[in-house]
GROMACS .gro file of C-alpha atoms in nm:
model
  316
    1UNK     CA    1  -1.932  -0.098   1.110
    2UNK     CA    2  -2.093  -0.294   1.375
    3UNK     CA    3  -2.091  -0.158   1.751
    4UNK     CA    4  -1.907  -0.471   1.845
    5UNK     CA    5  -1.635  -0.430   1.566
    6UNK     CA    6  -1.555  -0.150   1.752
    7UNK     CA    7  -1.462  -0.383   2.012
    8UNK     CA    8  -1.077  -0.491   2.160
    9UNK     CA    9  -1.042  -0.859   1.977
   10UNK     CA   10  -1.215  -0.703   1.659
   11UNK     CA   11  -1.037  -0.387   1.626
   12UNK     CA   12  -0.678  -0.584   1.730
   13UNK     CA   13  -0.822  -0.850   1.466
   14UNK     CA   14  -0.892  -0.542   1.168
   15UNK     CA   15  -0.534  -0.403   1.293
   16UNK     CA   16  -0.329  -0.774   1.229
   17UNK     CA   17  -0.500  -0.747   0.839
   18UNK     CA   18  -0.440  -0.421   0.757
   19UNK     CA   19  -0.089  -0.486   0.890
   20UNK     CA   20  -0.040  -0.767   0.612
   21UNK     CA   21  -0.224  -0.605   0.304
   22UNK     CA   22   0.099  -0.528   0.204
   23UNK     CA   23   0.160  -0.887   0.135
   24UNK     CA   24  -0.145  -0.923  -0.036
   25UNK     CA   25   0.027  -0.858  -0.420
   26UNK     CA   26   0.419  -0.891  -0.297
   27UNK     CA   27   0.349  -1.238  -0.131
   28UNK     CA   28  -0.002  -1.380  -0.134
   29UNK     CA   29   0.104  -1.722  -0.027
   30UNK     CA   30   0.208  -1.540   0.318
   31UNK     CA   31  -0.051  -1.323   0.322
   32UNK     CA   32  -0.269  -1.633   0.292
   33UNK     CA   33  -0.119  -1.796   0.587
   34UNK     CA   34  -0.128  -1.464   0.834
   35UNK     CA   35  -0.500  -1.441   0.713
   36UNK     CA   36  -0.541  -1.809   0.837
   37UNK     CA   37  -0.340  -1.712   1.156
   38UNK     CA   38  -0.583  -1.388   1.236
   39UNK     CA   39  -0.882  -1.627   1.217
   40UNK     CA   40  -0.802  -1.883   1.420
   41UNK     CA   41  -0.689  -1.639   1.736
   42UNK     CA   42  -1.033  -1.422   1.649
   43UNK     CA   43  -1.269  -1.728   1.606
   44UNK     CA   44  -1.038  -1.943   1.874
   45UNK     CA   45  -1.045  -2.210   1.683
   46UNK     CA   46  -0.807  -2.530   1.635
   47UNK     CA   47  -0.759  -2.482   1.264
   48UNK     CA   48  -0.799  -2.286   1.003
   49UNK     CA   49  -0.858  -2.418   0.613
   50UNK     CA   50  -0.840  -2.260   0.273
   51UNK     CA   51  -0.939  -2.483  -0.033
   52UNK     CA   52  -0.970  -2.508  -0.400
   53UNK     CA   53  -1.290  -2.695  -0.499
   54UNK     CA   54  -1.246  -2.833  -0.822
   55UNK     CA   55  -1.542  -3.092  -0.906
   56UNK     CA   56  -1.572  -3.354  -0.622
   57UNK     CA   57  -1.221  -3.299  -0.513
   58UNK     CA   58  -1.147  -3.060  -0.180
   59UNK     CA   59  -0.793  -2.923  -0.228
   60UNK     CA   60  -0.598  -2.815   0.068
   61UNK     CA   61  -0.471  -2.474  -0.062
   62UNK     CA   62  -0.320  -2.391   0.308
   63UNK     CA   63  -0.388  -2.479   0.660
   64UNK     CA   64  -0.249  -2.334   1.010
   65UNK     CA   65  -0.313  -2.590   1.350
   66UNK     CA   66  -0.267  -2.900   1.385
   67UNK     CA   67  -0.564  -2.968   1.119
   68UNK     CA   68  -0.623  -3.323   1.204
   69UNK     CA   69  -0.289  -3.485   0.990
   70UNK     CA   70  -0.459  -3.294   0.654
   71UNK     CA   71  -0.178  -3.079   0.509
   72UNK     CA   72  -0.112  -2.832   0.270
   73UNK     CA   73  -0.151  -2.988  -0.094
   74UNK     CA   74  -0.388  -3.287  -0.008
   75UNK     CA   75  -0.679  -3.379  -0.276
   76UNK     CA   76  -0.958  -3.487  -0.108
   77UNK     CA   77  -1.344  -3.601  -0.115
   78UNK     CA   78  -1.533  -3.360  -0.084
   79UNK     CA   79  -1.935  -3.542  -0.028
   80UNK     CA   80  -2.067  -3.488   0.314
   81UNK     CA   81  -1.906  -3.224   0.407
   82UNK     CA   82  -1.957  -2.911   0.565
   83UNK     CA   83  -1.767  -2.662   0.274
   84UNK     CA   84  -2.030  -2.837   0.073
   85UNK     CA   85  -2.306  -2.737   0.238
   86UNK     CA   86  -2.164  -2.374   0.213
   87UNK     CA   87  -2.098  -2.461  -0.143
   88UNK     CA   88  -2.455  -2.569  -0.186
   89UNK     CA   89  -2.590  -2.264  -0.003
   90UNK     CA   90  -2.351  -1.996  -0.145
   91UNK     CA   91  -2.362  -1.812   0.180
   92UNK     CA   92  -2.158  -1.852   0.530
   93UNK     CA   93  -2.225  -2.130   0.790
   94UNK     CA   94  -2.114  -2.084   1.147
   95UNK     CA   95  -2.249  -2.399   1.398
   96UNK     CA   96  -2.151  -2.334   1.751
   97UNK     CA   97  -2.246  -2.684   1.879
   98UNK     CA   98  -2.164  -3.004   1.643
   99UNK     CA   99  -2.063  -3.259   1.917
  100UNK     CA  100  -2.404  -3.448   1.895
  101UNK     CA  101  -2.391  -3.423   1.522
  102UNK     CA  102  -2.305  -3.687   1.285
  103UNK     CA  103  -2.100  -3.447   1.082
  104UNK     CA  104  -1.737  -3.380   0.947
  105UNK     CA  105  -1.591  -3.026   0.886
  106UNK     CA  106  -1.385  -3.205   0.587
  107UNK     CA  107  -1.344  -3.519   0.441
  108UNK     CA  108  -1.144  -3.813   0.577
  109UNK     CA  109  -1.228  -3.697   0.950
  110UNK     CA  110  -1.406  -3.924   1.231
  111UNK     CA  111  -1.780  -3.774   1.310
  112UNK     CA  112  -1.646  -3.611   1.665
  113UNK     CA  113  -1.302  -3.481   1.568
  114UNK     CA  114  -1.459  -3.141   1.613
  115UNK     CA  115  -1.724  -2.930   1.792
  116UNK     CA  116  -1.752  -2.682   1.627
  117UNK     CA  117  -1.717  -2.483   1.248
  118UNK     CA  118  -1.725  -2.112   1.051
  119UNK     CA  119  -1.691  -2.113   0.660
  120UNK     CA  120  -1.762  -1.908   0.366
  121UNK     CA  121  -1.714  -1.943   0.043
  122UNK     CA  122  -1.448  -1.810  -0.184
  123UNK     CA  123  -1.571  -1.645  -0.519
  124UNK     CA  124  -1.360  -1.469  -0.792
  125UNK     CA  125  -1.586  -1.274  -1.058
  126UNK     CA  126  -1.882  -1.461  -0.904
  127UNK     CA  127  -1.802  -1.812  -0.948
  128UNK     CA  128  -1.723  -2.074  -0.697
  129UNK     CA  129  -1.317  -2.111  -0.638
  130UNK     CA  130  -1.279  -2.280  -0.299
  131UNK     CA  131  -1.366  -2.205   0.100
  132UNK     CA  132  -1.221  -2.042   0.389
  133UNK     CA  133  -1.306  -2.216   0.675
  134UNK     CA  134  -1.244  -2.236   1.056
  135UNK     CA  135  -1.269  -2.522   1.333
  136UNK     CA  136  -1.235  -2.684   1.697
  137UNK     CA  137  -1.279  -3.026   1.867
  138UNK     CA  138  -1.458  -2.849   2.147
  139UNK     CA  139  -1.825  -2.631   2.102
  140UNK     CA  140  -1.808  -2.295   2.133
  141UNK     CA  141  -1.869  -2.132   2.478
  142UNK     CA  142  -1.957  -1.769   2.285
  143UNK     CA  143  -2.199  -1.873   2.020
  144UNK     CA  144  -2.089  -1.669   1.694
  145UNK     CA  145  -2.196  -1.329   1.610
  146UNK     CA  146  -2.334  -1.151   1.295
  147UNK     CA  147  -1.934  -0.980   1.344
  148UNK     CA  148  -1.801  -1.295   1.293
  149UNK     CA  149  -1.958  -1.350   0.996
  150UNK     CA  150  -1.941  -0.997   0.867
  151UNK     CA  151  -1.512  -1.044   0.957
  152UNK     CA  152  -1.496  -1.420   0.774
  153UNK     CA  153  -1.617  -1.269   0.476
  154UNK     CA  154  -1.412  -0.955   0.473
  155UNK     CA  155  -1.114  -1.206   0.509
  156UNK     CA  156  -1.300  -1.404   0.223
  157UNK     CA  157  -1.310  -1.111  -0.002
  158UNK     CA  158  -0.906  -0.991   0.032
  159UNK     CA  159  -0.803  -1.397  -0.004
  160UNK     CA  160  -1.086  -1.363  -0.318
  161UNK     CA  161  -0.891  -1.072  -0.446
  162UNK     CA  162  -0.552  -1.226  -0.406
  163UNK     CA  163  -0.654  -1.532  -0.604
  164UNK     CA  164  -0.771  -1.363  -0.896
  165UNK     CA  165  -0.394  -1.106  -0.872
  166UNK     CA  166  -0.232  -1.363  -0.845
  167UNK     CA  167  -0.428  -1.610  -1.166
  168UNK     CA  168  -0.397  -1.293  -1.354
  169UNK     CA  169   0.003  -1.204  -1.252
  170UNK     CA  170   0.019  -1.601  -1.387
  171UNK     CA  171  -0.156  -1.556  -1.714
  172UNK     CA  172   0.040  -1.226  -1.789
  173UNK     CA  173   0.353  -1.365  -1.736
  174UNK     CA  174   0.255  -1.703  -1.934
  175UNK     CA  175   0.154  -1.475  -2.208
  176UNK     CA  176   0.528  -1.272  -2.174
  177UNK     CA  177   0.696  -1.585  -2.196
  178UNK     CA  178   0.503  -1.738  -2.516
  179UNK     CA  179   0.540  -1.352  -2.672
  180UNK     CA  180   0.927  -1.348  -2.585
  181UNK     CA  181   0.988  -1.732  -2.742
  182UNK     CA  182   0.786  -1.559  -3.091
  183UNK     CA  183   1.023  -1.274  -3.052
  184UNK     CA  184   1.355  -1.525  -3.013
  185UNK     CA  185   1.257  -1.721  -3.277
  186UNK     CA  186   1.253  -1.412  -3.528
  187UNK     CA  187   1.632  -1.322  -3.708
  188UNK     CA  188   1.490  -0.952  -3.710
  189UNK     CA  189   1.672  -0.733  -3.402
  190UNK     CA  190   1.322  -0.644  -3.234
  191UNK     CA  191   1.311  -0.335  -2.988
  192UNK     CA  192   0.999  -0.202  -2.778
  193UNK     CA  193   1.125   0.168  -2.646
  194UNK     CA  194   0.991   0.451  -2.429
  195UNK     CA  195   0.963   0.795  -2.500
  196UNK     CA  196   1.271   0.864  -2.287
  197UNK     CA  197   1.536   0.654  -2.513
  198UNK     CA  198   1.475   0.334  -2.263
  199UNK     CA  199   1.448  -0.031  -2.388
  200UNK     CA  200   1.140  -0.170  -2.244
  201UNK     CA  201   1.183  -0.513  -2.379
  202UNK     CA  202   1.415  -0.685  -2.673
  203UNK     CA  203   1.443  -1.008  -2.853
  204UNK     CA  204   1.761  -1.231  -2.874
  205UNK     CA  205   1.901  -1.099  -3.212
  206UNK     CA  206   1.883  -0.761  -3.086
  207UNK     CA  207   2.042  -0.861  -2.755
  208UNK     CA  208   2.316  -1.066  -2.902
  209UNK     CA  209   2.396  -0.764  -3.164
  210UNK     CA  210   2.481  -0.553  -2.904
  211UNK     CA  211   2.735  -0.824  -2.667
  212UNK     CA  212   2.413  -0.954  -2.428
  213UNK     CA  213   2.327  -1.308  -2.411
  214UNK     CA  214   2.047  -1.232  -2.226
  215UNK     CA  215   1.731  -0.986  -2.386
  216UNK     CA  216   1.624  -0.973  -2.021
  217UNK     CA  217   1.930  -0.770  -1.899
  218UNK     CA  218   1.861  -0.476  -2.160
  219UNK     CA  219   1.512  -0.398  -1.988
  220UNK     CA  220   1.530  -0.091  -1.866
  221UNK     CA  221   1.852   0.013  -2.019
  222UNK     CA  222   1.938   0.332  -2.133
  223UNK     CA  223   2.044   0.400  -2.489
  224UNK     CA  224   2.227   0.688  -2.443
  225UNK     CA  225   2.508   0.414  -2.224
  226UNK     CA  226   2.435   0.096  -2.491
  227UNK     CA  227   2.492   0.364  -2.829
  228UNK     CA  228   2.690   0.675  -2.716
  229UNK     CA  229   2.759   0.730  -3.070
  230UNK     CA  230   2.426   0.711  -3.198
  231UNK     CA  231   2.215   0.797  -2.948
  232UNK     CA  232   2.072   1.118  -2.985
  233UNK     CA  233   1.963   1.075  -3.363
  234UNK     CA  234   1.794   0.711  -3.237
  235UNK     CA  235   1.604   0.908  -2.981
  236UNK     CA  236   1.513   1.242  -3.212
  237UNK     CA  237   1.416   0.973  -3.506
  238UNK     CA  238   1.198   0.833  -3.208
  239UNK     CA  239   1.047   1.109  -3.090
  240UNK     CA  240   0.991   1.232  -3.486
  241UNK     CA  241   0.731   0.883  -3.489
  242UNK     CA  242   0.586   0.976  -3.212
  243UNK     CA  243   0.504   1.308  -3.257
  244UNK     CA  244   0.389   1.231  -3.585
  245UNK     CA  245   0.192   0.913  -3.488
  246UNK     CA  246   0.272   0.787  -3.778
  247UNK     CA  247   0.524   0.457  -3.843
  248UNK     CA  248   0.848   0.511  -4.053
  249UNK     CA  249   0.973   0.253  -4.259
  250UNK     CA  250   1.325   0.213  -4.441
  251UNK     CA  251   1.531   0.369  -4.258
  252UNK     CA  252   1.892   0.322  -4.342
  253UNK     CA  253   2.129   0.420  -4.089
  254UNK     CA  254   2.444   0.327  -3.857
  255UNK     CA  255   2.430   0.063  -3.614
  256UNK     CA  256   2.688   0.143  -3.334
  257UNK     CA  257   2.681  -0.067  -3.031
  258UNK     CA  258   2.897   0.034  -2.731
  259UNK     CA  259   3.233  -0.177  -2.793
  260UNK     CA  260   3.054  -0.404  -3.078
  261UNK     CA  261   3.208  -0.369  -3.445
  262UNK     CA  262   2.976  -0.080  -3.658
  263UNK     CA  263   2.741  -0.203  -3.908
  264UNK     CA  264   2.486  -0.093  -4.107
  265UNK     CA  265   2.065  -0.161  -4.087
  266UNK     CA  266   1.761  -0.089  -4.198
  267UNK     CA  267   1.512   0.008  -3.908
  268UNK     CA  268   1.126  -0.011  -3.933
  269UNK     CA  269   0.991   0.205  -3.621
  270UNK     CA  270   0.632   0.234  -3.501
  271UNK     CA  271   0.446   0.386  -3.247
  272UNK     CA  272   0.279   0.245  -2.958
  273UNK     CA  273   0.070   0.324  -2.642
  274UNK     CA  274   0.125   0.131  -2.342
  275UNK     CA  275  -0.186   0.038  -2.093
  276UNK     CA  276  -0.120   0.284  -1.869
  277UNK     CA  277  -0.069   0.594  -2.150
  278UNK     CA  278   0.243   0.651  -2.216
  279UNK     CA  279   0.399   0.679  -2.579
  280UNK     CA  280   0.635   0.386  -2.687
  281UNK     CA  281   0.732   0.248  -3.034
  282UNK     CA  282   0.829  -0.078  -3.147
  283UNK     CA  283   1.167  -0.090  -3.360
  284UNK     CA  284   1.240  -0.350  -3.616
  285UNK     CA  285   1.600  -0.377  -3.812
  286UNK     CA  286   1.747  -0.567  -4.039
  287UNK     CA  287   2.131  -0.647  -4.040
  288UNK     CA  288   2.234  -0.466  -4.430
  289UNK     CA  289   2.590  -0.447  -4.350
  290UNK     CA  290   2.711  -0.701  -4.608
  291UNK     CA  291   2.428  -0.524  -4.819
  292UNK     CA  292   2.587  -0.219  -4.854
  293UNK     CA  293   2.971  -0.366  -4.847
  294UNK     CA  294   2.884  -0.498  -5.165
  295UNK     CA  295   2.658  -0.283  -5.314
  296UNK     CA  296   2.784   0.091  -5.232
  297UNK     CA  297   2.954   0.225  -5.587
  298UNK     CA  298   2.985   0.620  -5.680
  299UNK     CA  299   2.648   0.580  -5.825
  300UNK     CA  300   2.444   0.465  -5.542
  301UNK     CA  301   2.341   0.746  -5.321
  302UNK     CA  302   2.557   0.701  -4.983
  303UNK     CA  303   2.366   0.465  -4.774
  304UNK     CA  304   2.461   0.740  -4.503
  305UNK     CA  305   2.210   0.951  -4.592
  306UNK     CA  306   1.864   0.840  -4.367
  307UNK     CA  307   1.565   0.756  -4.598
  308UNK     CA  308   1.240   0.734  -4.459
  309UNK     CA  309   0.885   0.570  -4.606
  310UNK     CA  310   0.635   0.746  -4.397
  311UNK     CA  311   0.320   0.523  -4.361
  312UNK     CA  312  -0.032   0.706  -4.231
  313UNK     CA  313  -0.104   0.444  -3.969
  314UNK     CA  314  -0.503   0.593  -4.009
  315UNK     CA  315  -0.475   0.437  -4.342
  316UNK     CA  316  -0.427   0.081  -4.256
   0.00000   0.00000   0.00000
C-alpha cells in the first residue's frame, strides 16, 4: 500500500468502504450510493457519477451532488465526452485543471460547468460496462495523486463486482422463475428434498395436495410436521436412494398429508447433488388413489405392500 494510503483522509476513506462491504450483496444499490458518497468527500469533488455505457448512449446508473440537473435514470449522448475518452483509453483519467478547456465531463453540459474530473472505467469479466467518475466546477488546488487513482479503481473494482452479483442474482432468479412455471404447469406432485427430510422446493400439485396454495411456503419445511404419519418411512426410503445412488421407481405407498384426506401414489425418487455438495433427491408421484379404489380385489397383491424398480443411474 502506498506511504500516503497510510495517511488520515485515505485510511478514514478505506475505513467508510470496508464499513459498507456488507451492503455490497444485501443492497448494492446502497452500497453504490455510499461508494459515490466516499468519493466525492476523498476527491472533494461536486459530484460523483456511475454509468452504464450501452452503444452511444451514457446511462445515469446513480449520482450523489447536485450533478448539474442530470439524475439518476437519464439516457444520454455520450460523443465528446470525457468517460469516452476513458472508454477509448481503457485506463483512468484524472485532469486537475479543465477551466481553459473546451471540454464536458458528460453530455448535455456547457464547456465551463466544471474544473475539474477523475474517472475509470467499469469492467465485468473484462468487457466494458459503464464508468465511475468524479467532478467540480472549480480546478483542483492538490493536483491528484497516483493514491487517487490507485483508490478510484479499488472503488471501481467492488462496484465491478457488485454488478456482475447482482446480473448473476438476476439471471438465477429469472431462471427459478421459468423452472418453477415448467414445474406448475406439470399434474405430477414434484418434490426436491434434502438429506434431512426438508423440502427444498415443490411444484403447485404437490403444494395444493397437501392444503398450500402457495409451493413457496413449503421451502424449507419439515416433513416430519407436513406427514407425521408417514414420515419416517419417506425419509428411510430417502436415505435408501441416497445411499444407494441409485433412483427408485414405482413405488406404491400411502400419501398422508397432515389434516388432508389419505390417498394413495406412486412415487418416482432420484438422487441429486446440490452445487455446494450436499445429497438431495428429486421426488415425483402420481395421484393412484382412484387406481387402486377400483382395482384392489383378493387377487391383486395389497397395494400396501412398497414395490420398488431399482434403476442403475451408471447405466443411463
Amino acid at each position: 500500500m502506498p506511504n500516503s494510503l497510510k495517511q488520515d483522509p485515505y485510511r478514514q476513506a478505506l475505513q467508510r468502504l470496508n464499513r459498507i462491504s456488507f451492503l455490497h450483496q444485501d443492497d448494492f444499490q446502497g452500497y453504490l450510493h455510499e461508494i459515490l458518497r466516499v468519493g466525492r468527500d476523498i476527491f472533494q469533488s461536486d459530484n460523483g457519477f456511475c454509468s452504464q455505457i450501452t452503444g452511444d448512449i451514457y446511462h445515469v446508473f446513480d449520482v450523489v451532488g447536485d450533478s448539474w440537473g442530470i439524475r439518476k435514470g437519464d439516457n444520454l449522448p455520450l460523443k465528446d465526452t470525457l468517460c469516452a475518452t476513458i472508454i477509448s483509453s481503457d485506463k483512468p483519467l484524472a485532469l486537475d485543471d479543465l477551466s481553459g478547456d473546451d471540454a464536458s465531463c458528460h453530455p448535455a453540459l456547457p464547456a465551463d460547468a466544471f474544473g475539474s474530473y477523475i474517472g475509470v472505467p467499469l469492467l465485468i469479466d473484462g468487457a466494458l460496462f459503464g464508468t465511475l467518475s468524479f467532478a467540480s466546477k472549480s480546478p483542483r488546488k492538490i493536483p491528484f495523486t497516483e493514491d487517487d487513482i490507485e483508490l478510484i479503481s479499488l472503488m471501481a473494482t467492488g462496484i465491478s463486482s457488485g454488478f456482475k452479483l447482482k446480473k448473476t442474482a438476476e439471471m438465477l432468479r429469472f431462471s427459478n422463475e421459468q423452472m418453477q412455471l415448467i414445474l406448475d404447469n406439470i399434474p405430477a406432485r414434484i418434490w426436491f428434498k434434502d438429506d434431512k427430510n426438508r423440502i427444498l422446493k415443490a411444484n403447485r400439485a404437490a403444494a395444493q395436495s397437501m392444503g398450500f396454495s402457495n409451493p413457496a411456503d413449503l421451502e424449507n419445511a419439515d416433513t416430519y410436521e407436513l406427514f407425521p404419519k408417514q414420515a419416517a418411512k419417506y425419509h428411510a426410503d430417502d436415505l435408501e436412494v441416497l445411499d444407494s445412488g441409485n433412483a427408485y421407481t414405482g413405488i406404491i405407498e400411502r400419501y398422508t398429508p397432515d389434516g388432508m384426506e389419505e390417498g394413495w401414489i406412486s412415487t418416482d425418487k432420484i438422487p441429486l447433488r446440490l452445487e455446494d455438495g450436499r445429497r438431495a433427491l428429486l421426488v415425483v408421484s402420481m395421484d393412484i388413489t382412484d387406481q387402486v379404489a377400483n382395482g384392489y380385489s383378493e387377487e391383486t397383491p395389497s397395494p400396501s405392500t412398497i414395490t420398488y424398480r431399482k434403476r442403475d443411474l451408471s447405466e443411463s
